JSON list of C-alpha atoms and ligand atoms in Angstrom, two decimals:
[
{"chain": "A", "resi": 119, "resn": "MET", "atom": "CA", "xyz": [0.00, -0.01, 0.02]},
{"chain": "A", "resi": 120, "resn": "LYS", "atom": "CA", "xyz": [1.36, 3.42, -1.03]},
{"chain": "A", "resi": 121, "resn": "TYR", "atom": "CA", "xyz": [0.62, 6.64, 0.87]},
{"chain": "A", "resi": 122, "resn": "TYR", "atom": "CA", "xyz": [1.37, 9.97, -0.79]},
{"chain": "A", "resi": 123, "resn": "LEU", "atom": "CA", "xyz": [0.65, 13.39, 0.55]},
{"chain": "A", "resi": 124, "resn": "LEU", "atom": "CA", "xyz": [0.13, 16.56, -1.51]},
{"chain": "A", "resi": 125, "resn": "PHE", "atom": "CA", "xyz": [1.14, 19.55, 0.50]},
{"chain": "A", "resi": 126, "resn": "GLY", "atom": "CA", "xyz": [0.95, 23.33, -0.01]},
{"chain": "A", "resi": 127, "resn": "PRO", "atom": "CA", "xyz": [-1.08, 26.44, 0.83]},
{"chain": "A", "resi": 128, "resn": "PRO", "atom": "CA", "xyz": [-4.74, 26.85, -0.15]},
{"chain": "A", "resi": 129, "resn": "GLY", "atom": "CA", "xyz": [-4.95, 27.64, -3.83]},
{"chain": "A", "resi": 130, "resn": "ALA", "atom": "CA", "xyz": [-1.72, 25.80, -4.74]},
{"chain": "A", "resi": 131, "resn": "GLY", "atom": "CA", "xyz": [-3.58, 23.47, -7.04]},
{"chain": "A", "resi": 132, "resn": "LYS", "atom": "CA", "xyz": [-3.55, 20.40, -4.79]},
{"chain": "A", "resi": 133, "resn": "GLY", "atom": "CA", "xyz": [-7.11, 19.37, -5.62]},
{"chain": "A", "resi": 134, "resn": "THR", "atom": "CA", "xyz": [-6.65, 19.72, -9.37]},
{"chain": "A", "resi": 135, "resn": "GLN", "atom": "CA", "xyz": [-3.39, 17.76, -9.31]},
{"chain": "A", "resi": 136, "resn": "ALA", "atom": "CA", "xyz": [-4.69, 15.15, -6.88]},
{"chain": "A", "resi": 137, "resn": "LYS", "atom": "CA", "xyz": [-7.59, 14.26, -9.23]},
{"chain": "A", "resi": 138, "resn": "LEU", "atom": "CA", "xyz": [-5.25, 13.83, -12.21]},
{"chain": "A", "resi": 139, "resn": "LEU", "atom": "CA", "xyz": [-2.72, 11.83, -10.14]},
{"chain": "A", "resi": 140, "resn": "ALA", "atom": "CA", "xyz": [-5.39, 9.60, -8.60]},
{"chain": "A", "resi": 141, "resn": "ASP", "atom": "CA", "xyz": [-6.56, 8.68, -12.12]},
{"chain": "A", "resi": 142, "resn": "LYS", "atom": "CA", "xyz": [-3.08, 8.04, -13.47]},
{"chain": "A", "resi": 143, "resn": "TYR", "atom": "CA", "xyz": [-1.80, 5.96, -10.54]},
{"chain": "A", "resi": 144, "resn": "ASN", "atom": "CA", "xyz": [-5.11, 4.43, -9.44]},
{"chain": "A", "resi": 145, "resn": "LEU", "atom": "CA", "xyz": [-4.86, 6.01, -5.99]},
{"chain": "A", "resi": 146, "resn": "ARG", "atom": "CA", "xyz": [-7.73, 6.80, -3.71]},
{"chain": "A", "resi": 147, "resn": "HIS", "atom": "CA", "xyz": [-7.86, 10.64, -3.47]},
{"chain": "A", "resi": 148, "resn": "ILE", "atom": "CA", "xyz": [-8.87, 11.82, 0.02]},
{"chain": "A", "resi": 149, "resn": "SER", "atom": "CA", "xyz": [-9.51, 15.54, 0.44]},
{"chain": "A", "resi": 150, "resn": "THR", "atom": "CA", "xyz": [-10.63, 16.40, 3.99]},
{"chain": "A", "resi": 151, "resn": "GLY", "atom": "CA", "xyz": [-11.98, 19.73, 2.63]},
{"chain": "A", "resi": 152, "resn": "ASP", "atom": "CA", "xyz": [-14.24, 17.82, 0.14]},
{"chain": "A", "resi": 153, "resn": "LEU", "atom": "CA", "xyz": [-15.34, 15.37, 2.83]},
{"chain": "A", "resi": 154, "resn": "LEU", "atom": "CA", "xyz": [-16.24, 18.23, 5.16]},
{"chain": "A", "resi": 155, "resn": "ARG", "atom": "CA", "xyz": [-18.11, 20.09, 2.40]},
{"chain": "A", "resi": 156, "resn": "ARG", "atom": "CA", "xyz": [-20.09, 16.89, 1.76]},
{"chain": "A", "resi": 157, "resn": "GLU", "atom": "CA", "xyz": [-21.03, 16.72, 5.47]},
{"chain": "A", "resi": 158, "resn": "ILE", "atom": "CA", "xyz": [-22.20, 20.33, 5.26]},
{"chain": "A", "resi": 159, "resn": "SER", "atom": "CA", "xyz": [-24.34, 19.72, 2.19]},
{"chain": "A", "resi": 160, "resn": "ASN", "atom": "CA", "xyz": [-25.83, 16.63, 3.89]},
{"chain": "A", "resi": 161, "resn": "LYS", "atom": "CA", "xyz": [-26.58, 18.87, 6.93]},
{"chain": "A", "resi": 162, "resn": "SER", "atom": "CA", "xyz": [-25.10, 16.28, 9.24]},
{"chain": "A", "resi": 163, "resn": "GLU", "atom": "CA", "xyz": [-24.22, 17.04, 12.84]},
{"chain": "A", "resi": 164, "resn": "LEU", "atom": "CA", "xyz": [-20.53, 16.95, 11.98]},
{"chain": "A", "resi": 165, "resn": "GLY", "atom": "CA", "xyz": [-21.17, 19.35, 9.03]},
{"chain": "A", "resi": 166, "resn": "LEU", "atom": "CA", "xyz": [-23.03, 21.74, 11.28]},
{"chain": "A", "resi": 167, "resn": "ALA", "atom": "CA", "xyz": [-20.11, 21.75, 13.77]},
{"chain": "A", "resi": 168, "resn": "ALA", "atom": "CA", "xyz": [-17.54, 22.30, 11.00]},
{"chain": "A", "resi": 169, "resn": "LYS", "atom": "CA", "xyz": [-19.37, 24.95, 8.94]},
{"chain": "A", "resi": 170, "resn": "ALA", "atom": "CA", "xyz": [-18.74, 28.05, 11.03]},
{"chain": "A", "resi": 171, "resn": "LEU", "atom": "CA", "xyz": [-15.04, 27.26, 11.38]},
{"chain": "A", "resi": 172, "resn": "MET", "atom": "CA", "xyz": [-14.63, 26.57, 7.66]},
{"chain": "A", "resi": 173, "resn": "ASP", "atom": "CA", "xyz": [-16.57, 29.66, 6.62]},
{"chain": "A", "resi": 174, "resn": "ALA", "atom": "CA", "xyz": [-14.26, 31.80, 8.75]},
{"chain": "A", "resi": 175, "resn": "GLY", "atom": "CA", "xyz": [-11.12, 30.12, 7.30]},
{"chain": "A", "resi": 176, "resn": "ASN", "atom": "CA", "xyz": [-10.19, 28.34, 10.57]},
{"chain": "A", "resi": 177, "resn": "LEU", "atom": "CA", "xyz": [-9.28, 24.73, 10.90]},
{"chain": "A", "resi": 178, "resn": "VAL", "atom": "CA", "xyz": [-11.79, 22.22, 12.22]},
{"chain": "A", "resi": 179, "resn": "ASP", "atom": "CA", "xyz": [-10.83, 20.05, 15.22]},
{"chain": "A", "resi": 180, "resn": "ASP", "atom": "CA", "xyz": [-8.04, 17.57, 14.69]},
{"chain": "A", "resi": 181, "resn": "SER", "atom": "CA", "xyz": [-10.20, 14.72, 16.10]},
{"chain": "A", "resi": 182, "resn": "ILE", "atom": "CA", "xyz": [-12.88, 15.28, 13.44]},
{"chain": "A", "resi": 183, "resn": "VAL", "atom": "CA", "xyz": [-10.61, 15.04, 10.42]},
{"chain": "A", "resi": 184, "resn": "GLU", "atom": "CA", "xyz": [-8.53, 12.25, 11.92]},
{"chain": "A", "resi": 185, "resn": "LYS", "atom": "CA", "xyz": [-11.71, 10.16, 12.30]},
{"chain": "A", "resi": 186, "resn": "MET", "atom": "CA", "xyz": [-12.69, 10.86, 8.71]},
{"chain": "A", "resi": 187, "resn": "ILE", "atom": "CA", "xyz": [-9.31, 9.76, 7.43]},
{"chain": "A", "resi": 188, "resn": "GLU", "atom": "CA", "xyz": [-9.43, 6.58, 9.50]},
{"chain": "A", "resi": 189, "resn": "ASN", "atom": "CA", "xyz": [-12.87, 5.79, 8.07]},
{"chain": "A", "resi": 190, "resn": "GLU", "atom": "CA", "xyz": [-11.64, 6.38, 4.53]},
{"chain": "A", "resi": 191, "resn": "ILE", "atom": "CA", "xyz": [-8.60, 4.18, 4.93]},
{"chain": "A", "resi": 192, "resn": "ASP", "atom": "CA", "xyz": [-10.48, 1.35, 6.58]},
{"chain": "A", "resi": 193, "resn": "GLY", "atom": "CA", "xyz": [-13.32, 1.62, 4.09]},
{"chain": "A", "resi": 194, "resn": "ASN", "atom": "CA", "xyz": [-11.01, 1.11, 1.11]},
{"chain": "A", "resi": 195, "resn": "PRO", "atom": "CA", "xyz": [-8.85, -1.89, 1.94]},
{"chain": "A", "resi": 196, "resn": "THR", "atom": "CA", "xyz": [-8.24, -3.03, -1.62]},
{"chain": "A", "resi": 197, "resn": "VAL", "atom": "CA", "xyz": [-6.97, 0.13, -3.29]},
{"chain": "A", "resi": 198, "resn": "PRO", "atom": "CA", "xyz": [-3.24, 0.20, -4.32]},
{"chain": "A", "resi": 199, "resn": "GLY", "atom": "CA", "xyz": [-2.66, 3.43, -2.42]},
{"chain": "A", "resi": 200, "resn": "PHE", "atom": "CA", "xyz": [-3.91, 6.73, -1.08]},
{"chain": "A", "resi": 201, "resn": "LEU", "atom": "CA", "xyz": [-3.30, 10.33, -1.98]},
{"chain": "A", "resi": 202, "resn": "PHE", "atom": "CA", "xyz": [-4.00, 12.77, 0.83]},
{"chain": "A", "resi": 203, "resn": "ASP", "atom": "CA", "xyz": [-4.91, 16.34, -0.10]},
{"chain": "A", "resi": 204, "resn": "GLY", "atom": "CA", "xyz": [-5.34, 18.99, 2.59]},
{"chain": "A", "resi": 205, "resn": "PHE", "atom": "CA", "xyz": [-4.53, 16.54, 5.37]},
{"chain": "A", "resi": 206, "resn": "PRO", "atom": "CA", "xyz": [-2.60, 16.65, 7.63]},
{"chain": "A", "resi": 207, "resn": "ARG", "atom": "CA", "xyz": [-2.75, 20.37, 8.43]},
{"chain": "A", "resi": 208, "resn": "THR", "atom": "CA", "xyz": [-1.27, 20.33, 11.96]},
{"chain": "A", "resi": 209, "resn": "VAL", "atom": "CA", "xyz": [1.63, 18.45, 13.56]},
{"chain": "A", "resi": 210, "resn": "ALA", "atom": "CA", "xyz": [-0.89, 16.64, 15.80]},
{"chain": "A", "resi": 211, "resn": "GLN", "atom": "CA", "xyz": [-2.71, 15.40, 12.69]},
{"chain": "A", "resi": 212, "resn": "ALA", "atom": "CA", "xyz": [0.59, 14.21, 11.13]},
{"chain": "A", "resi": 213, "resn": "GLU", "atom": "CA", "xyz": [1.45, 12.30, 14.28]},
{"chain": "A", "resi": 214, "resn": "ALA", "atom": "CA", "xyz": [-2.03, 10.75, 14.35]},
{"chain": "A", "resi": 215, "resn": "LEU", "atom": "CA", "xyz": [-1.65, 9.74, 10.69]},
{"chain": "A", "resi": 216, "resn": "ASP", "atom": "CA", "xyz": [1.70, 8.16, 11.36]},
{"chain": "A", "resi": 217, "resn": "ALA", "atom": "CA", "xyz": [0.25, 6.17, 14.26]},
{"chain": "A", "resi": 218, "resn": "LEU", "atom": "CA", "xyz": [-2.76, 5.10, 12.23]},
{"chain": "A", "resi": 219, "resn": "LEU", "atom": "CA", "xyz": [-0.61, 3.88, 9.31]},
{"chain": "A", "resi": 220, "resn": "GLU", "atom": "CA", "xyz": [1.90, 2.17, 11.57]},
{"chain": "A", "resi": 221, "resn": "LYS", "atom": "CA", "xyz": [-0.93, 0.19, 13.14]},
{"chain": "A", "resi": 222, "resn": "ARG", "atom": "CA", "xyz": [-1.88, -0.98, 9.67]},
{"chain": "A", "resi": 223, "resn": "GLY", "atom": "CA", "xyz": [1.75, -1.85, 8.75]},
{"chain": "A", "resi": 224, "resn": "GLY", "atom": "CA", "xyz": [2.25, 1.20, 6.51]},
{"chain": "A", "resi": 225, "resn": "ALA", "atom": "CA", "xyz": [3.95, 4.56, 6.40]},
{"chain": "A", "resi": 226, "resn": "ILE", "atom": "CA", "xyz": [3.87, 7.76, 4.33]},
{"chain": "A", "resi": 227, "resn": "ASP", "atom": "CA", "xyz": [6.02, 7.22, 1.20]},
{"chain": "A", "resi": 228, "resn": "LYS", "atom": "CA", "xyz": [6.46, 10.80, -0.01]},
{"chain": "A", "resi": 229, "resn": "VAL", "atom": "CA", "xyz": [5.24, 14.30, 0.81]},
{"chain": "A", "resi": 230, "resn": "ILE", "atom": "CA", "xyz": [5.12, 16.41, -2.34]},
{"chain": "A", "resi": 231, "resn": "SER", "atom": "CA", "xyz": [4.95, 20.12, -1.66]},
{"chain": "A", "resi": 232, "resn": "ILE", "atom": "CA", "xyz": [3.67, 22.62, -4.23]},
{"chain": "A", "resi": 233, "resn": "ILE", "atom": "CA", "xyz": [5.44, 25.88, -3.63]},
{"chain": "A", "resi": 234, "resn": "ILE", "atom": "CA", "xyz": [3.69, 29.14, -4.44]},
{"chain": "A", "resi": 235, "resn": "ASP", "atom": "CA", "xyz": [4.09, 32.53, -2.83]},
{"chain": "A", "resi": 236, "resn": "ASP", "atom": "CA", "xyz": [1.34, 34.31, -0.85]},
{"chain": "A", "resi": 237, "resn": "ALA", "atom": "CA", "xyz": [0.52, 36.82, -3.68]},
{"chain": "A", "resi": 238, "resn": "LEU", "atom": "CA", "xyz": [-0.19, 34.00, -6.10]},
{"chain": "A", "resi": 239, "resn": "VAL", "atom": "CA", "xyz": [-2.23, 32.16, -3.44]},
{"chain": "A", "resi": 240, "resn": "TYR", "atom": "CA", "xyz": [-4.35, 35.21, -3.03]},
{"chain": "A", "resi": 241, "resn": "GLU", "atom": "CA", "xyz": [-4.80, 35.61, -6.81]},
{"chain": "A", "resi": 242, "resn": "ARG", "atom": "CA", "xyz": [-5.66, 31.94, -7.35]},
{"chain": "A", "resi": 243, "resn": "ILE", "atom": "CA", "xyz": [-8.24, 31.85, -4.56]},
{"chain": "A", "resi": 244, "resn": "ALA", "atom": "CA", "xyz": [-9.90, 35.06, -5.69]},
{"chain": "A", "resi": 245, "resn": "HIS", "atom": "CA", "xyz": [-10.15, 33.58, -9.17]},
{"chain": "A", "resi": 246, "resn": "ARG", "atom": "CA", "xyz": [-11.55, 30.29, -7.82]},
{"chain": "A", "resi": 247, "resn": "ALA", "atom": "CA", "xyz": [-14.17, 32.19, -5.85]},
{"chain": "A", "resi": 248, "resn": "ALA", "atom": "CA", "xyz": [-15.88, 33.25, -9.09]},
{"chain": "A", "resi": 249, "resn": "VAL", "atom": "CA", "xyz": [-15.92, 29.60, -10.35]},
{"chain": "A", "resi": 250, "resn": "GLU", "atom": "CA", "xyz": [-16.67, 27.43, -7.30]},
{"chain": "A", "resi": 251, "resn": "LYS", "atom": "CA", "xyz": [-18.55, 29.93, -5.17]},
{"chain": "A", "resi": 252, "resn": "ARG", "atom": "CA", "xyz": [-16.96, 28.69, -1.95]},
{"chain": "A", "resi": 253, "resn": "LYS", "atom": "CA", "xyz": [-17.82, 30.92, 0.97]},
{"chain": "A", "resi": 254, "resn": "ASP", "atom": "CA", "xyz": [-14.24, 30.69, 2.35]},
{"chain": "A", "resi": 255, "resn": "ASP", "atom": "CA", "xyz": [-12.90, 31.95, -1.00]},
{"chain": "A", "resi": 256, "resn": "SER", "atom": "CA", "xyz": [-15.22, 34.94, -1.19]},
{"chain": "A", "resi": 257, "resn": "ASN", "atom": "CA", "xyz": [-13.92, 37.50, 1.23]},
{"chain": "A", "resi": 258, "resn": "SER", "atom": "CA", "xyz": [-10.42, 38.95, 1.44]},
{"chain": "A", "resi": 259, "resn": "ASP", "atom": "CA", "xyz": [-10.26, 38.86, 5.25]},
{"chain": "A", "resi": 260, "resn": "ILE", "atom": "CA", "xyz": [-11.13, 35.11, 5.19]},
{"chain": "A", "resi": 261, "resn": "ILE", "atom": "CA", "xyz": [-8.58, 34.38, 2.47]},
{"chain": "A", "resi": 262, "resn": "LYS", "atom": "CA", "xyz": [-5.92, 36.27, 4.53]},
{"chain": "A", "resi": 263, "resn": "ASN", "atom": "CA", "xyz": [-6.93, 34.22, 7.58]},
{"chain": "A", "resi": 264, "resn": "ARG", "atom": "CA", "xyz": [-6.48, 31.00, 5.67]},
{"chain": "A", "resi": 265, "resn": "ILE", "atom": "CA", "xyz": [-3.05, 32.06, 4.52]},
{"chain": "A", "resi": 266, "resn": "LYS", "atom": "CA", "xyz": [-2.12, 33.00, 8.08]},
{"chain": "A", "resi": 267, "resn": "THR", "atom": "CA", "xyz": [-3.50, 29.73, 9.40]},
{"chain": "A", "resi": 268, "resn": "TYR", "atom": "CA", "xyz": [-1.45, 27.88, 6.83]},
{"chain": "A", "resi": 269, "resn": "HIS", "atom": "CA", "xyz": [1.79, 29.61, 7.92]},
{"chain": "A", "resi": 270, "resn": "GLN", "atom": "CA", "xyz": [1.06, 29.14, 11.63]},
{"chain": "A", "resi": 271, "resn": "MET", "atom": "CA", "xyz": [-0.45, 25.70, 11.84]},
{"chain": "A", "resi": 272, "resn": "THR", "atom": "CA", "xyz": [0.51, 23.78, 8.68]},
{"chain": "A", "resi": 273, "resn": "GLU", "atom": "CA", "xyz": [3.94, 24.99, 7.61]},
{"chain": "A", "resi": 274, "resn": "PRO", "atom": "CA", "xyz": [5.65, 23.38, 10.64]},
{"chain": "A", "resi": 275, "resn": "LEU", "atom": "CA", "xyz": [4.92, 20.09, 8.88]},
{"chain": "A", "resi": 276, "resn": "VAL", "atom": "CA", "xyz": [7.69, 20.93, 6.42]},
{"chain": "A", "resi": 277, "resn": "ASP", "atom": "CA", "xyz": [10.27, 20.29, 9.07]},
{"chain": "A", "resi": 278, "resn": "TYR", "atom": "CA", "xyz": [8.34, 17.36, 10.45]},
{"chain": "A", "resi": 279, "resn": "TYR", "atom": "CA", "xyz": [8.56, 15.53, 7.09]},
{"chain": "A", "resi": 280, "resn": "LYS", "atom": "CA", "xyz": [12.06, 16.83, 6.23]},
{"chain": "A", "resi": 281, "resn": "ASP", "atom": "CA", "xyz": [13.34, 15.24, 9.42]},
{"chain": "A", "resi": 282, "resn": "LYS", "atom": "CA", "xyz": [11.91, 11.93, 8.22]},
{"chain": "A", "resi": 283, "resn": "GLY", "atom": "CA", "xyz": [13.51, 12.32, 4.77]},
{"chain": "A", "resi": 284, "resn": "LYS", "atom": "CA", "xyz": [10.09, 12.24, 3.07]},
{"chain": "A", "resi": 285, "resn": "TYR", "atom": "CA", "xyz": [9.75, 15.83, 1.90]},
{"chain": "A", "resi": 286, "resn": "PHE", "atom": "CA", "xyz": [10.04, 16.87, -1.77]},
{"chain": "A", "resi": 287, "resn": "GLU", "atom": "CA", "xyz": [9.33, 20.30, -3.29]},
{"chain": "A", "resi": 288, "resn": "ILE", "atom": "CA", "xyz": [8.21, 21.39, -6.71]},
{"chain": "A", "resi": 289, "resn": "GLU", "atom": "CA", "xyz": [7.54, 24.93, -8.07]},
{"chain": "A", "resi": 290, "resn": "GLY", "atom": "CA", "xyz": [3.83, 25.58, -8.43]},
{"chain": "A", "resi": 291, "resn": "ASP", "atom": "CA", "xyz": [3.75, 28.52, -10.81]},
{"chain": "A", "resi": 292, "resn": "GLY", "atom": "CA", "xyz": [3.67, 26.53, -14.15]},
{"chain": "A", "resi": 293, "resn": "THR", "atom": "CA", "xyz": [0.77, 25.14, -16.16]},
{"chain": "A", "resi": 294, "resn": "ILE", "atom": "CA", "xyz": [-1.37, 22.32, -14.77]},
{"chain": "A", "resi": 295, "resn": "GLU", "atom": "CA", "xyz": [0.42, 19.94, -17.11]},
{"chain": "A", "resi": 296, "resn": "GLU", "atom": "CA", "xyz": [3.92, 21.10, -16.16]},
{"chain": "A", "resi": 297, "resn": "ILE", "atom": "CA", "xyz": [3.16, 20.66, -12.51]},
{"chain": "A", "resi": 298, "resn": "PHE", "atom": "CA", "xyz": [1.50, 17.34, -13.12]},
{"chain": "A", "resi": 299, "resn": "ASN", "atom": "CA", "xyz": [4.65, 16.08, -14.91]},
{"chain": "A", "resi": 300, "resn": "LYS", "atom": "CA", "xyz": [6.92, 17.23, -12.12]},
{"chain": "A", "resi": 301, "resn": "ILE", "atom": "CA", "xyz": [4.78, 15.47, -9.51]},
{"chain": "A", "resi": 302, "resn": "SER", "atom": "CA", "xyz": [4.54, 12.36, -11.67]},
{"chain": "A", "resi": 303, "resn": "SER", "atom": "CA", "xyz": [8.27, 12.10, -11.90]},
{"chain": "A", "resi": 304, "resn": "LEU", "atom": "CA", "xyz": [8.43, 12.00, -8.03]},
{"chain": "A", "resi": 305, "resn": "ILE", "atom": "CA", "xyz": [5.74, 9.34, -7.81]},
{"chain": "B", "resi": 570, "resn": "AMP", "atom": "P1", "xyz": [-9.67, 22.81, 1.64]},
{"chain": "B", "resi": 570, "resn": "AMP", "atom": "O1", "xyz": [-10.76, 22.42, 0.71]},
{"chain": "B", "resi": 570, "resn": "AMP", "atom": "O2", "xyz": [-8.61, 21.80, 1.79]},
{"chain": "B", "resi": 570, "resn": "AMP", "atom": "O3", "xyz": [-9.11, 24.22, 1.32]},
{"chain": "B", "resi": 570, "resn": "AMP", "atom": "O4", "xyz": [-10.33, 22.92, 3.07]},
{"chain": "B", "resi": 570, "resn": "AMP", "atom": "C1", "xyz": [-11.38, 23.85, 3.37]},
{"chain": "B", "resi": 570, "resn": "AMP", "atom": "C2", "xyz": [-11.53, 24.03, 4.85]},
{"chain": "B", "resi": 570, "resn": "AMP", "atom": "O5", "xyz": [-11.88, 22.76, 5.45]},
{"chain": "B", "resi": 570, "resn": "AMP", "atom": "C3", "xyz": [-10.30, 24.49, 5.57]},
{"chain": "B", "resi": 570, "resn": "AMP", "atom": "O6", "xyz": [-10.14, 25.89, 5.51]},
{"chain": "B", "resi": 570, "resn": "AMP", "atom": "C4", "xyz": [-10.63, 24.02, 6.98]},
{"chain": "B", "resi": 570, "resn": "AMP", "atom": "O7", "xyz": [-11.56, 24.85, 7.60]},
{"chain": "B", "resi": 570, "resn": "AMP", "atom": "C5", "xyz": [-11.26, 22.68, 6.72]},
{"chain": "B", "resi": 570, "resn": "AMP", "atom": "N1", "xyz": [-10.27, 21.60, 6.67]},
{"chain": "B", "resi": 570, "resn": "AMP", "atom": "C6", "xyz": [-9.94, 20.83, 5.58]},
{"chain": "B", "resi": 570, "resn": "AMP", "atom": "N2", "xyz": [-8.98, 19.93, 5.88]},
{"chain": "B", "resi": 570, "resn": "AMP", "atom": "C7", "xyz": [-8.68, 20.15, 7.20]},
{"chain": "B", "resi": 570, "resn": "AMP", "atom": "C8", "xyz": [-7.77, 19.54, 8.08]},
{"chain": "B", "resi": 570, "resn": "AMP", "atom": "N3", "xyz": [-6.97, 18.56, 7.71]},
{"chain": "B", "resi": 570, "resn": "AMP", "atom": "N4", "xyz": [-7.75, 20.00, 9.37]},
{"chain": "B", "resi": 570, "resn": "AMP", "atom": "C9", "xyz": [-8.58, 20.96, 9.78]},
{"chain": "B", "resi": 570, "resn": "AMP", "atom": "N5", "xyz": [-9.43, 21.61, 8.97]},
{"chain": "B", "resi": 570, "resn": "AMP", "atom": "C10", "xyz": [-9.53, 21.17, 7.70]}
]
């Protein structure tokens, strides 16, 4: 079983790349953002709890996303591998993921980080807002909060995975195809 992780700020293109990579390598794509948005549209209790945090550009509780990931992994025992997108987002989540995979005899193979600077993040999200109509894309204060949250809570994972020798970077300012080819060569 292979476990890959796509890493990068909001708007880096993780979702777009993850869908293409999942198709090419027959990996199960798990986006915690998509799973949470599904809970919201189903009006589940979990969705209701997550909605206000997501709409404000804050992270939802570690325990919620960790449980979702566990369910996804255990619910798909026959796939050749998983591609995580938007998870983990905190060091606590990364530790929980390591423990979860270790219990199942696995480990993260590679973390592939898509590097883009804050100005481009901002531009991409503002553009996406017009297309996807996500509430957390629609307001400049919320976008700024998501960028801040990324730097504060998620960026420490760079060192976490570097220390384990699993961290790889690619530049994210090319075309979708260029970036796809760079990631493919790492996988
Ligand atoms: P995304 O679609 O990955 O940009 O995620 C949208 C929102 O869902 C984030 O801004 C968070 O509020 C929430 N979210 C997604 N993944 C996580 C995660 N791993 N940990 C905490 N919150 C998350």
